[in-house]
GROMACS .gro file of C-alpha atoms in nm:
model
  264
    1MET     CA    1   3.845  -0.984  -0.135
    2ASP     CA    2   4.027  -0.869  -0.447
    3PRO     CA    3   4.364  -0.718  -0.340
    4SER     CA    4   4.312  -0.433  -0.588
    5GLN     CA    5   4.000  -0.326  -0.396
    6ILE     CA    6   4.192  -0.326  -0.068
    7ALA     CA    7   4.474  -0.133  -0.237
    8TYR     CA    8   4.219   0.123  -0.354
    9ASP     CA    9   4.105   0.177   0.006
   10LEU     CA   10   4.468   0.208   0.115
   11MET     CA   11   4.543   0.459  -0.160
   12ARG     CA   12   4.229   0.657  -0.079
   13GLY     CA   13   4.335   0.694   0.283
   14ALA     CA   14   4.694   0.775   0.198
   15ALA     CA   15   4.598   1.038  -0.062
   16SER     CA   16   4.373   1.208   0.193
   17GLY     CA   17   4.670   1.297   0.414
   18THR     CA   18   4.590   1.036   0.678
   19SER     CA   19   4.901   0.913   0.856
   20LYS     CA   20   5.067   0.589   0.750
   21THR     CA   21   5.013   0.458   1.103
   22GLN     CA   22   4.637   0.511   1.090
   23VAL     CA   23   4.590   0.386   0.733
   24LEU     CA   24   4.781   0.061   0.785
   25THR     CA   25   4.612  -0.002   1.120
   26HIS     CA   26   4.274   0.033   0.945
   27ILE     CA   27   4.374  -0.201   0.661
   28LYS     CA   28   4.505  -0.466   0.900
   29LYS     CA   29   4.198  -0.464   1.123
   30HIS     CA   30   3.924  -0.413   0.863
   31TYR     CA   31   4.058  -0.656   0.603
   32LYS     CA   32   4.254  -0.885   0.841
   33GLN     CA   33   4.578  -0.840   0.646
   34THR     CA   34   4.917  -0.973   0.759
   35ASP     CA   35   5.236  -0.765   0.751
   36GLU     CA   36   5.343  -0.955   0.439
   37GLN     CA   37   5.012  -0.877   0.268
   38ILE     CA   38   5.045  -0.511   0.367
   39GLU     CA   39   5.385  -0.496   0.198
   40GLN     CA   40   5.236  -0.644  -0.119
   41LEU     CA   41   4.958  -0.387  -0.113
   42LEU     CA   42   5.209  -0.103  -0.074
   43GLN     CA   43   5.398  -0.234  -0.376
   44LEU     CA   44   5.070  -0.247  -0.568
   45CYS     CA   45   5.003   0.121  -0.484
   46SER     CA   46   5.349   0.226  -0.610
   47PHE     CA   47   5.365   0.535  -0.390
   48LYS     CA   48   5.638   0.791  -0.451
   49SER     CA   49   5.923   0.813  -0.200
   50LYS     CA   50   6.018   1.125  -0.008
   51PRO     CA   51   6.229   1.348  -0.234
   52GLU     CA   52   6.588   1.419  -0.139
   53HIS     CA   53   6.525   1.794  -0.161
   54ILE     CA   54   6.207   1.997  -0.105
   55ASP     CA   55   6.194   2.346  -0.253
   56TYR     CA   56   6.008   2.530   0.022
   57ALA     CA   57   6.078   2.863  -0.146
   58ALA     CA   58   5.858   2.749  -0.435
   59PHE     CA   59   5.568   2.713  -0.193
   60ALA     CA   60   5.627   3.071  -0.078
   61ASN     CA   61   5.658   3.220  -0.428
   62LYS     CA   62   5.290   3.235  -0.514
   63ASP     CA   63   5.090   3.484  -0.719
   64PHE     CA   64   4.724   3.487  -0.624
   65PRO     CA   65   4.425   3.615  -0.823
   66LYS     CA   66   4.330   3.980  -0.832
   67GLY     CA   67   4.128   4.080  -0.526
   68THR     CA   68   4.345   3.887  -0.283
   69LYS     CA   69   4.430   4.091   0.026
   70LYS     CA   70   4.767   4.034   0.196
   71PHE     CA   71   4.794   4.119   0.562
   72PRO     CA   72   5.107   4.334   0.611
   73PHE     CA   73   5.312   4.118   0.847
   74PRO     CA   74   5.687   4.081   0.780
   75PHE     CA   75   5.805   3.728   0.695
   76THR     CA   76   5.452   3.591   0.744
   77GLN     CA   77   5.226   3.511   0.448
   78ILE     CA   78   4.858   3.542   0.539
   79TYR     CA   79   4.585   3.643   0.296
   80GLN     CA   80   4.212   3.696   0.259
   81PHE     CA   81   3.983   3.664  -0.043
   82ASP     CA   82   3.617   3.764  -0.014
   83ASN     CA   83   3.340   3.561  -0.180
   84PHE     CA   84   3.565   3.271  -0.275
   85LEU     CA   85   3.258   3.048  -0.250
   86THR     CA   86   2.907   3.152  -0.345
   87LYS     CA   87   2.614   3.148  -0.105
   88GLU     CA   88   2.478   2.839  -0.281
   89GLU     CA   89   2.811   2.656  -0.260
   90CYS     CA   90   2.837   2.732   0.111
   91GLN     CA   91   2.484   2.609   0.175
   92GLU     CA   92   2.546   2.287  -0.015
   93LEU     CA   93   2.865   2.219   0.179
   94MET     CA   94   2.689   2.277   0.512
   95LYS     CA   95   2.413   2.037   0.404
   96ILE     CA   96   2.665   1.767   0.306
   97SER     CA   97   2.865   1.820   0.625
   98ASP     CA   98   2.568   1.785   0.857
   99GLY     CA   99   2.533   1.422   0.751
  100LYS     CA  100   2.896   1.340   0.825
  101LEU     CA  101   2.973   1.512   1.157
  102ARG     CA  102   3.176   1.342   1.429
  103PRO     CA  103   3.357   1.477   1.736
  104SER     CA  104   3.681   1.659   1.645
  105THR     CA  105   4.007   1.500   1.756
  106VAL     CA  106   4.358   1.622   1.838
  107ALA     CA  107   4.699   1.500   1.721
  108ASN     CA  108   4.887   1.243   1.928
  109PRO     CA  109   5.195   1.021   1.876
  110LYS     CA  110   4.999   0.710   1.771
  111ASP     CA  111   4.734   0.900   1.571
  112THR     CA  112   4.446   0.747   1.759
  113ALA     CA  113   4.113   0.929   1.770
  114VAL     CA  114   4.175   1.134   2.085
  115ILE     CA  115   3.884   1.357   2.186
  116SER     CA  116   3.987   1.644   2.411
  117ASN     CA  117   3.833   1.950   2.574
  118TYR     CA  118   4.113   2.141   2.401
  119ARG     CA  119   3.901   2.115   2.085
  120THR     CA  120   3.525   2.089   2.126
  121SER     CA  121   3.393   2.131   1.771
  122LYS     CA  122   3.260   1.864   1.536
  123THR     CA  123   3.429   1.759   1.211
  124ALA     CA  124   3.317   1.620   0.876
  125ASP     CA  125   3.552   1.472   0.617
  126LEU     CA  126   3.472   1.583   0.260
  127HIS     CA  127   3.681   1.352   0.043
  128TYR     CA  128   3.688   1.435  -0.327
  129PHE     CA  129   3.654   1.061  -0.402
  130ASP     CA  130   3.300   1.078  -0.263
  131SER     CA  131   3.128   1.296  -0.522
  132PRO     CA  132   3.187   1.511  -0.832
  133TYR     CA  133   3.070   1.814  -0.634
  134LEU     CA  134   3.339   1.772  -0.370
  135THR     CA  135   3.593   1.717  -0.647
  136TYR     CA  136   3.483   2.050  -0.795
  137ILE     CA  137   3.534   2.231  -0.462
  138ASP     CA  138   3.870   2.061  -0.411
  139ASN     CA  139   3.988   2.160  -0.758
  140LYS     CA  140   3.868   2.516  -0.708
  141ILE     CA  141   4.095   2.554  -0.406
  142ALA     CA  142   4.392   2.383  -0.573
  143GLU     CA  143   4.367   2.601  -0.884
  144PHE     CA  144   4.336   2.919  -0.678
  145LEU     CA  145   4.652   2.839  -0.483
  146GLY     CA  146   4.835   2.697  -0.782
  147ILE     CA  147   4.935   2.383  -0.593
  148TYR     CA  148   4.946   2.025  -0.724
  149HIS     CA  149   4.618   1.857  -0.635
  150PHE     CA  150   4.769   1.552  -0.465
  151LEU     CA  151   4.966   1.765  -0.220
  152GLY     CA  152   4.637   1.835  -0.042
  153GLU     CA  153   4.471   1.662   0.249
  154THR     CA  154   4.099   1.589   0.248
  155ILE     CA  155   3.885   1.897   0.304
  156GLN     CA  156   3.738   1.905   0.652
  157THR     CA  157   3.438   2.094   0.782
  158GLN     CA  158   3.447   2.219   1.139
  159LYS     CA  159   3.115   2.305   1.300
  160TYR     CA  160   3.118   2.514   1.618
  161ALA     CA  161   2.799   2.544   1.821
  162PRO     CA  162   2.778   2.842   2.059
  163GLY     CA  163   3.052   2.807   2.321
  164GLN     CA  164   3.259   2.553   2.124
  165TYR     CA  165   3.621   2.632   2.038
  166TYR     CA  166   3.967   2.511   1.939
  167LYS     CA  167   4.233   2.657   2.167
  168GLN     CA  168   4.557   2.803   2.031
  169HIS     CA  169   4.748   2.567   1.804
  170CYS     CA  170   4.974   2.552   1.501
  171ASP     CA  171   4.882   2.361   1.187
  172TYR     CA  172   5.239   2.250   1.118
  173TYR     CA  173   5.393   1.953   1.297
  174PHE     CA  174   5.671   2.026   1.542
  175PRO     CA  175   6.003   1.878   1.422
  176LEU     CA  176   6.187   1.629   1.644
  177THR     CA  177   5.867   1.511   1.813
  178LYS     CA  178   5.691   1.175   1.795
  179GLU     CA  179   5.391   1.344   1.636
  180PHE     CA  180   5.615   1.479   1.360
  181LYS     CA  181   5.740   1.129   1.275
  182THR     CA  182   5.387   0.987   1.278
  183TYR     CA  183   5.217   1.254   1.071
  184THR     CA  184   5.488   1.343   0.819
  185GLU     CA  185   5.618   0.998   0.721
  186TRP     CA  186   5.381   1.023   0.427
  187MET     CA  187   5.354   1.359   0.243
  188GLY     CA  188   5.583   1.553   0.477
  189GLN     CA  189   5.529   1.878   0.663
  190ARG     CA  190   5.220   2.094   0.622
  191THR     CA  191   5.275   2.402   0.407
  192TRP     CA  192   4.960   2.605   0.334
  193THR     CA  193   4.631   2.618   0.522
  194PHE     CA  194   4.322   2.726   0.326
  195MET     CA  195   4.000   2.804   0.517
  196VAL     CA  196   3.659   2.921   0.397
  197TYR     CA  197   3.381   3.039   0.626
  198LEU     CA  198   3.048   2.889   0.520
  199ASN     CA  199   2.818   3.123   0.712
  200ASP     CA  200   2.805   3.459   0.882
  201VAL     CA  201   2.841   3.457   1.260
  202GLU     CA  202   2.659   3.736   1.438
  203GLU     CA  203   2.890   3.749   1.739
  204GLY     CA  204   3.213   3.569   1.827
  205GLY     CA  205   3.369   3.282   1.631
  206GLU     CA  206   3.671   3.478   1.506
  207THR     CA  207   3.995   3.317   1.397
  208TYR     CA  208   4.252   3.475   1.628
  209PHE     CA  209   4.624   3.494   1.551
  210LYS     CA  210   4.765   3.584   1.892
  211HIS     CA  211   5.119   3.676   1.788
  212LEU     CA  212   4.989   3.896   1.506
  213LYS     CA  213   4.708   4.047   1.714
  214LEU     CA  214   4.479   3.965   1.423
  215ARG     CA  215   4.113   3.868   1.457
  216ILE     CA  216   3.925   3.763   1.145
  217LYS     CA  217   3.547   3.768   1.157
  218PRO     CA  218   3.360   3.482   0.985
  219GLU     CA  219   3.173   3.599   0.677
  220GLN     CA  220   3.006   3.362   0.433
  221GLY     CA  221   3.229   3.266   0.141
  222LYS     CA  222   3.540   3.444   0.273
  223ALA     CA  223   3.868   3.253   0.231
  224VAL     CA  224   4.159   3.300   0.471
  225PHE     CA  225   4.484   3.123   0.391
  226TRP     CA  226   4.843   3.126   0.509
  227ASN     CA  227   5.182   2.962   0.472
  228ASN     CA  228   5.269   2.778   0.793
  229LEU     CA  229   5.641   2.790   0.712
  230TYR     CA  230   5.913   3.041   0.637
  231ARG     CA  231   6.071   3.035   0.291
  232ASN     CA  232   6.340   2.792   0.413
  233GLY     CA  233   6.085   2.539   0.541
  234VAL     CA  234   6.123   2.624   0.909
  235PRO     CA  235   5.785   2.644   1.090
  236ASN     CA  236   5.657   2.996   1.150
  237PRO     CA  237   5.529   3.023   1.511
  238LYS     CA  238   5.347   3.345   1.427
  239THR     CA  239   5.086   3.133   1.246
  240MET     CA  240   4.962   3.001   1.580
  241HIS     CA  241   4.588   3.066   1.597
  242GLU     CA  242   4.270   2.966   1.771
  243ALA     CA  243   3.904   2.932   1.685
  244LEU     CA  244   3.718   3.151   1.930
  245PRO     CA  245   3.373   3.029   2.034
  246PRO     CA  246   3.070   3.174   1.861
  247LYS     CA  247   2.842   3.352   2.107
  248SER     CA  248   2.534   3.353   1.886
  249GLY     CA  249   2.453   3.088   1.628
  250ASP     CA  250   2.663   2.807   1.478
  251LYS     CA  251   2.982   2.854   1.282
  252TYR     CA  252   3.076   2.640   0.982
  253VAL     CA  253   3.420   2.654   0.818
  254ILE     CA  254   3.600   2.425   0.575
  255THR     CA  255   3.975   2.374   0.596
  256LYS     CA  256   4.219   2.216   0.354
  257TRP     CA  257   4.580   2.163   0.452
  258TRP     CA  258   4.862   2.119   0.201
  259ARG     CA  259   5.180   1.915   0.235
  260SER     CA  260   5.535   1.934   0.105
  261TRP     CA  261   5.552   1.623  -0.114
  262SER     CA  262   5.309   1.384  -0.281
  263LEU     CA  263   5.264   1.008  -0.269
  264ILE     CA  264   5.095   1.007  -0.609
   0.00000   0.00000   0.00000
């Protein structure tokens, strides 16, 4: 196979926010590449290196469009914007997602696909490489936040059937852990999380921020987004949250996470 085609697959995975460990494992197994060939492919991709300094304050200094609601918590940036997506956009995303669903997984030191009863939803990956429509949605989020497009991970849909959940967790990676090394070697720490509910949920299904005593009810098109870090780049534990199980009907939500530096 043409090395440029393999390099394209490598770049696609890397640009999606997938860990270096997982991307290179896939390339080795799927294309039967040696370590020497992998190094040549990495040179062909010409990825950027980690910067010496990351201006985390710049991630915090954001001005959002009129109509954005800020929740009044000191030193914690969490916002809401109603009707970010239209009814038609939400319906189209649910339709696309239903054809891509797989069991959700949880982070682990080797970034293998670990399925756990800690997280019982299903997930669909909505990569902007896959269609102009997904590129449009991706760009819409990036432009709203005012963040460089290639700092973003692939949009994911989470679908929760009645009774399904994701227990309390933080979106950032905990420094000085094996998971941190695995997941931040490429693109660094997570900064912003941007979620959009794709449908109304009659009962249950709230996003619950325990330390803030904040419950947000899913409403179609509503965006909820927050900075996972303080202004100095230290993780903010008050952003810990959980997806409570819907009691009636399914819940669909898309999530896009943003990182601190870009490979491209």
